[in-house]
């Protein structure tokens, strides 16, 4: 097929095809005598793929890398791209909301420049928070041994104390019927999410770690895995009937935790349920009392572990849900492991 025909066939222009060739994305056979290009079926497939990837926002450089990289599959790249688009989308949404608020203030008589600046400063802070999270724990490197780690007992401070019981109770708390969808955020190797497959639900597991997701898929092929982040969940609004998360939210500082709750609220359907099981103290007073006890007992490991992560204040998270109109129940398994169950009773 010649270039004009190929362009017509693919609903693009000869110019675009020449551009992809110049960028090294395709190399159709050329007739040396007259420089005419001939496009084979394979060339057409390749151009079709390039066009599709351009349509979903891939840069030329990214496409080149993808086409040349034998290690990474197309699906993996699409996951990365989807997550990048969701992050951009969140940023755009924050900006639009700020503009709406600015317009709202403009219509009020007493708007000052200071009010506008405050809104802009708040937006800047949101951007910083959303982009600042780093995986300090290197979860990719933990994926292979994670399931053994959670079973280890006998340390001076056992961070996984009560793990099995807590996951079992979380799964029991969420009532789902066949065909409903459950999202597990920070799914790791799938130990919680998989329990909902047994109830006949579809399970989507989100995690920022590729290796954790790979392990999860290996163990539970029925779980749909998506690379993503608590602060920019890779799905559109009101898509899931239930959200669970275990031993993951404590990797976010407190202000990020509240943004993560807002993300859960965004993707949850009307009458949906959320269950968070994590390292948390009932409130600040209990946190201080516990730290005091570890200090008195000379348990430096406990103090270091608590300082290294962001154990939640259960009362703060519960208050956030209540303010949003959720019915909330809390449970404390032991000193630093708790659960919050929140049922949405208003429409999404
Ligand atoms: C300790 S593991 C818990 C895994 C599983 N939920 C369980 O209960 O066994 C924490 C998991 O949360 C994921 N995670 C931590 N912070 C995250 C974030 N901000 N966004 C998405 N996933 C995150 C990690 O990659 C890791 O797989």
mmCIF file of C-alpha atoms in Angstrom, residues 40-343:
data_model
loop_
_atom_site.group_PDB
_atom_site.id
_atom_site.type_symbol
_atom_site.label_atom_id
_atom_site.label_comp_id
_atom_site.label_asym_id
_atom_site.label_seq_id
_atom_site.Cartn_x
_atom_site.Cartn_y
_atom_site.Cartn_z
ATOM 1 C CA UNK A 40 2.868 -3.756 4.715
ATOM 2 C CA UNK A 41 0.110 -5.039 7.042
ATOM 3 C CA UNK A 42 2.638 -4.976 9.884
ATOM 4 C CA UNK A 43 3.442 -1.312 9.153
ATOM 5 C CA UNK A 44 -0.254 -0.493 9.142
ATOM 6 C CA UNK A 45 -0.758 -2.260 12.482
ATOM 7 C CA UNK A 46 2.157 -0.350 13.951
ATOM 8 C CA UNK A 47 0.866 3.010 12.724
ATOM 9 C CA UNK A 48 -2.606 2.118 14.021
ATOM 10 C CA UNK A 49 -1.089 1.475 17.443
ATOM 11 C CA UNK A 50 0.848 4.750 17.335
ATOM 12 C CA UNK A 51 -2.305 6.680 16.431
ATOM 13 C CA UNK A 52 -4.252 5.012 19.235
ATOM 14 C CA UNK A 53 -1.536 5.810 21.765
ATOM 15 C CA UNK A 54 -1.348 9.438 20.562
ATOM 16 C CA UNK A 55 -5.098 9.657 21.036
ATOM 17 C CA UNK A 56 -4.775 8.684 24.721
ATOM 18 C CA UNK A 57 -2.052 11.244 25.339
ATOM 19 C CA UNK A 58 1.236 9.363 24.827
ATOM 20 C CA UNK A 59 4.162 11.529 23.743
ATOM 21 C CA UNK A 60 6.261 10.483 20.748
ATOM 22 C CA UNK A 61 9.177 9.747 23.088
ATOM 23 C CA UNK A 62 7.018 7.451 25.241
ATOM 24 C CA UNK A 63 5.711 5.599 22.190
ATOM 25 C CA UNK A 64 9.249 5.095 20.924
ATOM 26 C CA UNK A 65 10.317 3.675 24.270
ATOM 27 C CA UNK A 66 7.316 1.383 24.361
ATOM 28 C CA UNK A 67 7.833 0.061 20.847
ATOM 29 C CA UNK A 68 11.529 -0.549 21.493
ATOM 30 C CA UNK A 69 11.272 -2.006 25.000
ATOM 31 C CA UNK A 70 10.880 -5.786 24.963
ATOM 32 C CA UNK A 71 10.657 -5.908 28.775
ATOM 33 C CA UNK A 72 7.550 -3.843 29.311
ATOM 34 C CA UNK A 73 4.217 -4.933 27.905
ATOM 35 C CA UNK A 74 1.706 -2.650 26.243
ATOM 36 C CA UNK A 75 -0.679 -3.211 29.154
ATOM 37 C CA UNK A 76 1.923 -2.067 31.667
ATOM 38 C CA UNK A 77 2.494 1.103 29.653
ATOM 39 C CA UNK A 78 -1.229 1.727 29.416
ATOM 40 C CA UNK A 79 -1.481 1.404 33.198
ATOM 41 C CA UNK A 80 1.268 3.978 33.662
ATOM 42 C CA UNK A 81 -0.416 6.291 31.180
ATOM 43 C CA UNK A 82 -3.826 5.919 32.813
ATOM 44 C CA UNK A 83 -2.360 6.804 36.201
ATOM 45 C CA UNK A 84 -0.548 9.838 34.753
ATOM 46 C CA UNK A 85 -3.811 11.044 33.180
ATOM 47 C CA UNK A 86 -5.700 10.592 36.446
ATOM 48 C CA UNK A 87 -3.076 12.645 38.251
ATOM 49 C CA UNK A 88 -3.399 15.405 35.636
ATOM 50 C CA UNK A 89 -7.154 15.184 35.893
ATOM 51 C CA UNK A 90 -7.061 15.613 39.687
ATOM 52 C CA UNK A 91 -4.878 18.668 39.246
ATOM 53 C CA UNK A 92 -7.255 20.144 36.665
ATOM 54 C CA UNK A 93 -10.221 19.435 38.923
ATOM 55 C CA UNK A 94 -8.545 21.221 41.861
ATOM 56 C CA UNK A 95 -7.861 24.201 39.585
ATOM 57 C CA UNK A 96 -11.433 24.340 38.298
ATOM 58 C CA UNK A 97 -12.804 24.147 41.840
ATOM 59 C CA UNK A 98 -10.513 26.993 42.905
ATOM 60 C CA UNK A 99 -11.616 29.106 39.946
ATOM 61 C CA UNK A 100 -15.258 28.432 40.876
ATOM 62 C CA UNK A 101 -14.557 29.607 44.404
ATOM 63 C CA UNK A 102 -12.774 32.719 43.100
ATOM 64 C CA UNK A 103 -15.750 33.521 40.866
ATOM 65 C CA UNK A 104 -18.054 32.959 43.844
ATOM 66 C CA UNK A 105 -16.043 35.411 45.887
ATOM 67 C CA UNK A 106 -15.952 37.961 43.079
ATOM 68 C CA UNK A 107 -19.729 38.072 43.231
ATOM 69 C CA UNK A 108 -19.649 38.903 46.909
ATOM 70 C CA UNK A 109 -19.208 42.581 47.727
ATOM 71 C CA UNK A 110 -16.452 42.211 50.243
ATOM 72 C CA UNK A 111 -13.993 40.115 48.307
ATOM 73 C CA UNK A 112 -10.441 41.160 48.921
ATOM 74 C CA UNK A 113 -7.279 40.413 47.033
ATOM 75 C CA UNK A 114 -6.233 38.555 50.141
ATOM 76 C CA UNK A 115 -9.138 36.082 49.800
ATOM 77 C CA UNK A 116 -8.100 35.328 46.225
ATOM 78 C CA UNK A 117 -4.507 34.873 47.280
ATOM 79 C CA UNK A 118 -5.577 32.506 50.032
ATOM 80 C CA UNK A 119 -7.439 30.356 47.527
ATOM 81 C CA UNK A 120 -4.412 30.321 45.238
ATOM 82 C CA UNK A 121 -2.159 29.387 48.152
ATOM 83 C CA UNK A 122 -4.504 26.552 49.100
ATOM 84 C CA UNK A 123 -4.381 25.262 45.521
ATOM 85 C CA UNK A 124 -0.588 25.404 45.529
ATOM 86 C CA UNK A 125 -0.518 23.433 48.767
ATOM 87 C CA UNK A 126 -2.860 20.805 47.317
ATOM 88 C CA UNK A 127 -0.562 20.400 44.298
ATOM 89 C CA UNK A 128 2.439 20.001 46.568
ATOM 90 C CA UNK A 129 0.700 17.421 48.745
ATOM 91 C CA UNK A 130 -0.508 15.397 45.770
ATOM 92 C CA UNK A 131 2.929 15.299 44.196
ATOM 93 C CA UNK A 132 5.098 14.881 47.281
ATOM 94 C CA UNK A 133 4.371 11.272 48.266
ATOM 95 C CA UNK A 134 7.393 8.970 47.893
ATOM 96 C CA UNK A 135 7.667 5.261 48.564
ATOM 97 C CA UNK A 136 10.229 5.466 51.378
ATOM 98 C CA UNK A 137 9.682 1.782 52.208
ATOM 99 C CA UNK A 138 10.504 0.391 48.775
ATOM 100 C CA UNK A 139 7.484 -1.884 48.552
ATOM 101 C CA UNK A 140 8.691 -3.343 45.256
ATOM 102 C CA UNK A 141 11.512 -4.998 47.153
ATOM 103 C CA UNK A 142 9.137 -6.382 49.795
ATOM 104 C CA UNK A 143 6.695 -8.067 47.406
ATOM 105 C CA UNK A 144 8.433 -11.439 47.244
ATOM 106 C CA UNK A 145 8.630 -11.991 51.008
ATOM 107 C CA UNK A 146 5.627 -9.954 52.185
ATOM 108 C CA UNK A 147 3.365 -12.946 52.887
ATOM 109 C CA UNK A 148 6.063 -14.532 55.067
ATOM 110 C CA UNK A 149 6.698 -11.237 56.890
ATOM 111 C CA UNK A 150 3.100 -10.884 58.020
ATOM 112 C CA UNK A 151 3.257 -14.350 59.611
ATOM 113 C CA UNK A 152 6.461 -13.702 61.592
ATOM 114 C CA UNK A 153 5.880 -13.522 65.352
ATOM 115 C CA UNK A 154 8.067 -12.957 68.360
ATOM 116 C CA UNK A 155 9.501 -9.473 67.682
ATOM 117 C CA UNK A 156 9.641 -6.918 70.505
ATOM 118 C CA UNK A 157 7.143 -4.916 68.467
ATOM 119 C CA UNK A 158 4.915 -7.003 66.230
ATOM 120 C CA UNK A 159 3.445 -4.648 63.683
ATOM 121 C CA UNK A 160 1.344 -7.464 62.192
ATOM 122 C CA UNK A 161 -0.102 -8.574 65.512
ATOM 123 C CA UNK A 162 -3.719 -9.595 64.872
ATOM 124 C CA UNK A 163 -3.309 -9.411 61.049
ATOM 125 C CA UNK A 164 -5.366 -12.490 60.145
ATOM 126 C CA UNK A 165 -8.196 -11.671 62.529
ATOM 127 C CA UNK A 166 -8.354 -8.061 61.362
ATOM 128 C CA UNK A 167 -8.546 -9.038 57.679
ATOM 129 C CA UNK A 168 -11.198 -11.656 58.422
ATOM 130 C CA UNK A 169 -13.341 -9.133 60.304
ATOM 131 C CA UNK A 170 -12.933 -6.519 57.574
ATOM 132 C CA UNK A 171 -14.133 -8.991 54.948
ATOM 133 C CA UNK A 172 -17.063 -9.946 57.163
ATOM 134 C CA UNK A 173 -18.051 -6.341 57.790
ATOM 135 C CA UNK A 174 -18.590 -5.527 54.118
ATOM 136 C CA UNK A 175 -21.758 -7.009 52.708
ATOM 137 C CA UNK A 176 -21.630 -7.462 48.960
ATOM 138 C CA UNK A 177 -23.806 -9.350 46.563
ATOM 139 C CA UNK A 178 -22.710 -11.209 43.462
ATOM 140 C CA UNK A 179 -21.711 -8.854 40.660
ATOM 141 C CA UNK A 180 -20.933 -5.867 42.865
ATOM 142 C CA UNK A 181 -17.494 -4.295 42.800
ATOM 143 C CA UNK A 182 -15.031 -3.986 45.633
ATOM 144 C CA UNK A 183 -11.938 -1.799 45.444
ATOM 145 C CA UNK A 184 -8.950 -2.672 47.636
ATOM 146 C CA UNK A 185 -6.500 0.242 47.871
ATOM 147 C CA UNK A 186 -2.891 -0.632 48.695
ATOM 148 C CA UNK A 187 -3.853 -4.217 47.938
ATOM 149 C CA UNK A 188 -0.290 -5.538 48.199
ATOM 150 C CA UNK A 189 -0.287 -9.268 47.498
ATOM 151 C CA UNK A 190 -4.085 -9.454 47.651
ATOM 152 C CA UNK A 191 -4.637 -10.937 51.109
ATOM 153 C CA UNK A 192 -7.731 -8.849 51.815
ATOM 154 C CA UNK A 193 -9.119 -8.257 48.318
ATOM 155 C CA UNK A 194 -9.162 -11.982 47.481
ATOM 156 C CA UNK A 195 -11.687 -12.617 50.249
ATOM 157 C CA UNK A 196 -14.322 -10.721 48.240
ATOM 158 C CA UNK A 197 -13.888 -12.997 45.228
ATOM 159 C CA UNK A 198 -15.343 -15.738 47.415
ATOM 160 C CA UNK A 199 -18.461 -13.575 47.819
ATOM 161 C CA UNK A 200 -18.866 -13.396 44.050
ATOM 162 C CA UNK A 201 -17.793 -9.756 43.793
ATOM 163 C CA UNK A 202 -15.493 -8.277 41.164
ATOM 164 C CA UNK A 203 -12.349 -7.041 42.838
ATOM 165 C CA UNK A 204 -10.140 -4.195 41.666
ATOM 166 C CA UNK A 205 -6.808 -3.881 43.436
ATOM 167 C CA UNK A 206 -4.948 -0.577 43.336
ATOM 168 C CA UNK A 207 -1.362 -0.244 44.451
ATOM 169 C CA UNK A 208 1.533 2.085 43.754
ATOM 170 C CA UNK A 209 3.961 -0.866 43.645
ATOM 171 C CA UNK A 210 4.261 -2.807 40.382
ATOM 172 C CA UNK A 211 5.888 -5.773 42.076
ATOM 173 C CA UNK A 212 3.130 -6.035 44.661
ATOM 174 C CA UNK A 213 0.563 -5.968 41.859
ATOM 175 C CA UNK A 214 2.448 -8.652 39.956
ATOM 176 C CA UNK A 215 2.506 -10.873 43.036
ATOM 177 C CA UNK A 216 -1.183 -10.216 43.616
ATOM 178 C CA UNK A 217 -2.035 -11.192 40.032
ATOM 179 C CA UNK A 218 0.089 -14.335 40.281
ATOM 180 C CA UNK A 219 -1.784 -15.434 43.408
ATOM 181 C CA UNK A 220 -5.255 -14.235 42.377
ATOM 182 C CA UNK A 221 -5.643 -13.968 38.586
ATOM 183 C CA UNK A 222 -9.302 -12.972 38.997
ATOM 184 C CA UNK A 223 -8.382 -9.676 40.654
ATOM 185 C CA UNK A 224 -8.114 -6.761 38.246
ATOM 186 C CA UNK A 225 -4.977 -4.876 39.217
ATOM 187 C CA UNK A 226 -4.374 -1.199 38.533
ATOM 188 C CA UNK A 227 -1.335 0.839 39.275
ATOM 189 C CA UNK A 228 -2.458 3.874 41.225
ATOM 190 C CA UNK A 229 -2.311 6.006 44.287
ATOM 191 C CA UNK A 230 -4.512 6.818 47.249
ATOM 192 C CA UNK A 231 -4.445 10.473 46.181
ATOM 193 C CA UNK A 232 -5.450 9.883 42.557
ATOM 194 C CA UNK A 233 -7.440 6.671 42.270
ATOM 195 C CA UNK A 234 -7.379 5.321 38.716
ATOM 196 C CA UNK A 235 -11.134 5.301 38.163
ATOM 197 C CA UNK A 236 -14.002 7.621 37.344
ATOM 198 C CA UNK A 237 -16.571 8.871 39.871
ATOM 199 C CA UNK A 238 -19.055 6.555 41.648
ATOM 200 C CA UNK A 239 -17.795 3.269 40.213
ATOM 201 C CA UNK A 240 -17.527 0.915 43.178
ATOM 202 C CA UNK A 241 -19.917 -0.531 45.750
ATOM 203 C CA UNK A 242 -17.326 -1.008 48.458
ATOM 204 C CA UNK A 243 -13.828 0.132 49.294
ATOM 205 C CA UNK A 244 -11.470 -1.644 51.649
ATOM 206 C CA UNK A 245 -7.911 -0.957 52.610
ATOM 207 C CA UNK A 246 -5.689 -2.707 55.123
ATOM 208 C CA UNK A 247 -2.259 -1.795 56.476
ATOM 209 C CA UNK A 248 -1.782 0.818 53.751
ATOM 210 C CA UNK A 249 -3.253 4.189 54.745
ATOM 211 C CA UNK A 250 -0.665 4.652 57.495
ATOM 212 C CA UNK A 251 1.930 5.348 54.804
ATOM 213 C CA UNK A 252 0.314 8.747 54.269
ATOM 214 C CA UNK A 253 0.763 11.712 56.633
ATOM 215 C CA UNK A 254 -2.438 12.909 58.283
ATOM 216 C CA UNK A 255 -3.278 15.729 55.841
ATOM 217 C CA UNK A 256 -2.848 13.311 52.927
ATOM 218 C CA UNK A 257 -5.087 10.785 54.670
ATOM 219 C CA UNK A 258 -7.991 13.235 54.495
ATOM 220 C CA UNK A 259 -7.388 13.772 50.768
ATOM 221 C CA UNK A 260 -7.346 9.982 50.400
ATOM 222 C CA UNK A 261 -10.753 9.786 52.113
ATOM 223 C CA UNK A 262 -12.056 12.415 49.680
ATOM 224 C CA UNK A 263 -10.826 10.225 46.811
ATOM 225 C CA UNK A 264 -12.637 7.203 48.263
ATOM 226 C CA UNK A 265 -15.781 9.321 48.595
ATOM 227 C CA UNK A 266 -15.433 10.331 44.939
ATOM 228 C CA UNK A 267 -15.308 6.821 43.503
ATOM 229 C CA UNK A 268 -17.898 5.245 45.836
ATOM 230 C CA UNK A 269 -21.453 4.633 44.620
ATOM 231 C CA UNK A 270 -24.581 5.758 46.480
ATOM 232 C CA UNK A 271 -25.152 3.536 49.534
ATOM 233 C CA UNK A 272 -21.593 2.277 49.250
ATOM 234 C CA UNK A 273 -19.459 1.096 52.152
ATOM 235 C CA UNK A 274 -15.879 1.761 53.159
ATOM 236 C CA UNK A 275 -13.828 -0.232 55.637
ATOM 237 C CA UNK A 276 -10.385 0.930 56.692
ATOM 238 C CA UNK A 277 -8.345 -1.448 58.806
ATOM 239 C CA UNK A 278 -5.008 -0.043 59.761
ATOM 240 C CA UNK A 279 -2.451 0.977 62.297
ATOM 241 C CA UNK A 280 -4.254 3.619 64.315
ATOM 242 C CA UNK A 281 -4.842 4.822 67.831
ATOM 243 C CA UNK A 282 -8.360 5.715 68.949
ATOM 244 C CA UNK A 283 -7.218 9.323 69.464
ATOM 245 C CA UNK A 284 -4.250 11.502 70.426
ATOM 246 C CA UNK A 285 -4.592 10.827 74.147
ATOM 247 C CA UNK A 286 -4.351 7.085 73.562
ATOM 248 C CA UNK A 287 -1.382 7.574 71.219
ATOM 249 C CA UNK A 288 0.505 9.496 73.905
ATOM 250 C CA UNK A 289 -0.406 6.953 76.572
ATOM 251 C CA UNK A 290 0.824 4.082 74.374
ATOM 252 C CA UNK A 291 4.110 5.845 73.580
ATOM 253 C CA UNK A 292 4.564 6.517 77.262
ATOM 254 C CA UNK A 293 4.118 2.832 78.056
ATOM 255 C CA UNK A 294 6.615 1.730 75.386
ATOM 256 C CA UNK A 295 9.085 4.267 76.744
ATOM 257 C CA UNK A 296 8.593 3.039 80.304
ATOM 258 C CA UNK A 297 9.141 -0.538 79.094
ATOM 259 C CA UNK A 298 12.295 0.514 77.189
ATOM 260 C CA UNK A 299 10.773 -0.700 73.911
ATOM 261 C CA UNK A 300 12.763 1.458 71.494
ATOM 262 C CA UNK A 301 11.756 -0.694 68.504
ATOM 263 C CA UNK A 302 8.095 0.184 69.093
ATOM 264 C CA UNK A 303 8.898 3.888 69.372
ATOM 265 C CA UNK A 304 11.004 3.818 66.173
ATOM 266 C CA UNK A 305 8.371 1.883 64.207
ATOM 267 C CA UNK A 306 5.633 4.310 65.225
ATOM 268 C CA UNK A 307 7.849 7.283 64.342
ATOM 269 C CA UNK A 308 8.705 5.822 60.911
ATOM 270 C CA UNK A 309 5.087 5.647 59.748
ATOM 271 C CA UNK A 310 1.918 7.664 60.225
ATOM 272 C CA UNK A 311 -0.340 5.683 62.540
ATOM 273 C CA UNK A 312 -3.754 7.314 62.209
ATOM 274 C CA UNK A 313 -5.918 9.076 64.739
ATOM 275 C CA UNK A 314 -9.140 7.101 64.386
ATOM 276 C CA UNK A 315 -11.297 9.900 65.819
ATOM 277 C CA UNK A 316 -10.153 12.307 63.074
ATOM 278 C CA UNK A 317 -10.974 9.912 60.246
ATOM 279 C CA UNK A 318 -14.329 9.007 61.808
ATOM 280 C CA UNK A 319 -15.177 12.722 62.199
ATOM 281 C CA UNK A 320 -14.407 13.317 58.501
ATOM 282 C CA UNK A 321 -16.839 10.576 57.441
ATOM 283 C CA UNK A 322 -19.543 11.769 59.834
ATOM 284 C CA UNK A 323 -19.290 15.293 58.520
ATOM 285 C CA UNK A 324 -19.855 13.922 55.026
ATOM 286 C CA UNK A 325 -23.054 12.206 56.174
ATOM 287 C CA UNK A 326 -21.759 8.648 56.536
ATOM 288 C CA UNK A 327 -22.895 6.296 59.301
ATOM 289 C CA UNK A 328 -19.735 5.330 61.096
ATOM 290 C CA UNK A 329 -18.712 2.440 63.338
ATOM 291 C CA UNK A 330 -15.285 2.024 64.864
ATOM 292 C CA UNK A 331 -13.529 -0.911 66.404
ATOM 293 C CA UNK A 332 -10.131 -1.267 68.056
ATOM 294 C CA UNK A 333 -8.493 -4.711 67.752
ATOM 295 C CA UNK A 334 -5.662 -3.808 70.108
ATOM 296 C CA UNK A 335 -3.584 -0.775 71.155
ATOM 297 C CA UNK A 336 -2.547 0.291 67.654
ATOM 298 C CA UNK A 337 -4.750 -1.641 65.234
ATOM 299 C CA UNK A 338 -8.207 -0.326 64.490
ATOM 300 C CA UNK A 339 -11.017 -0.361 61.972
ATOM 301 C CA UNK A 340 -13.415 2.271 60.670
ATOM 302 C CA UNK A 341 -16.542 1.201 58.841
ATOM 303 C CA UNK A 342 -18.425 3.974 57.057
ATOM 304 C CA UNK A 343 -21.684 3.542 55.170
#
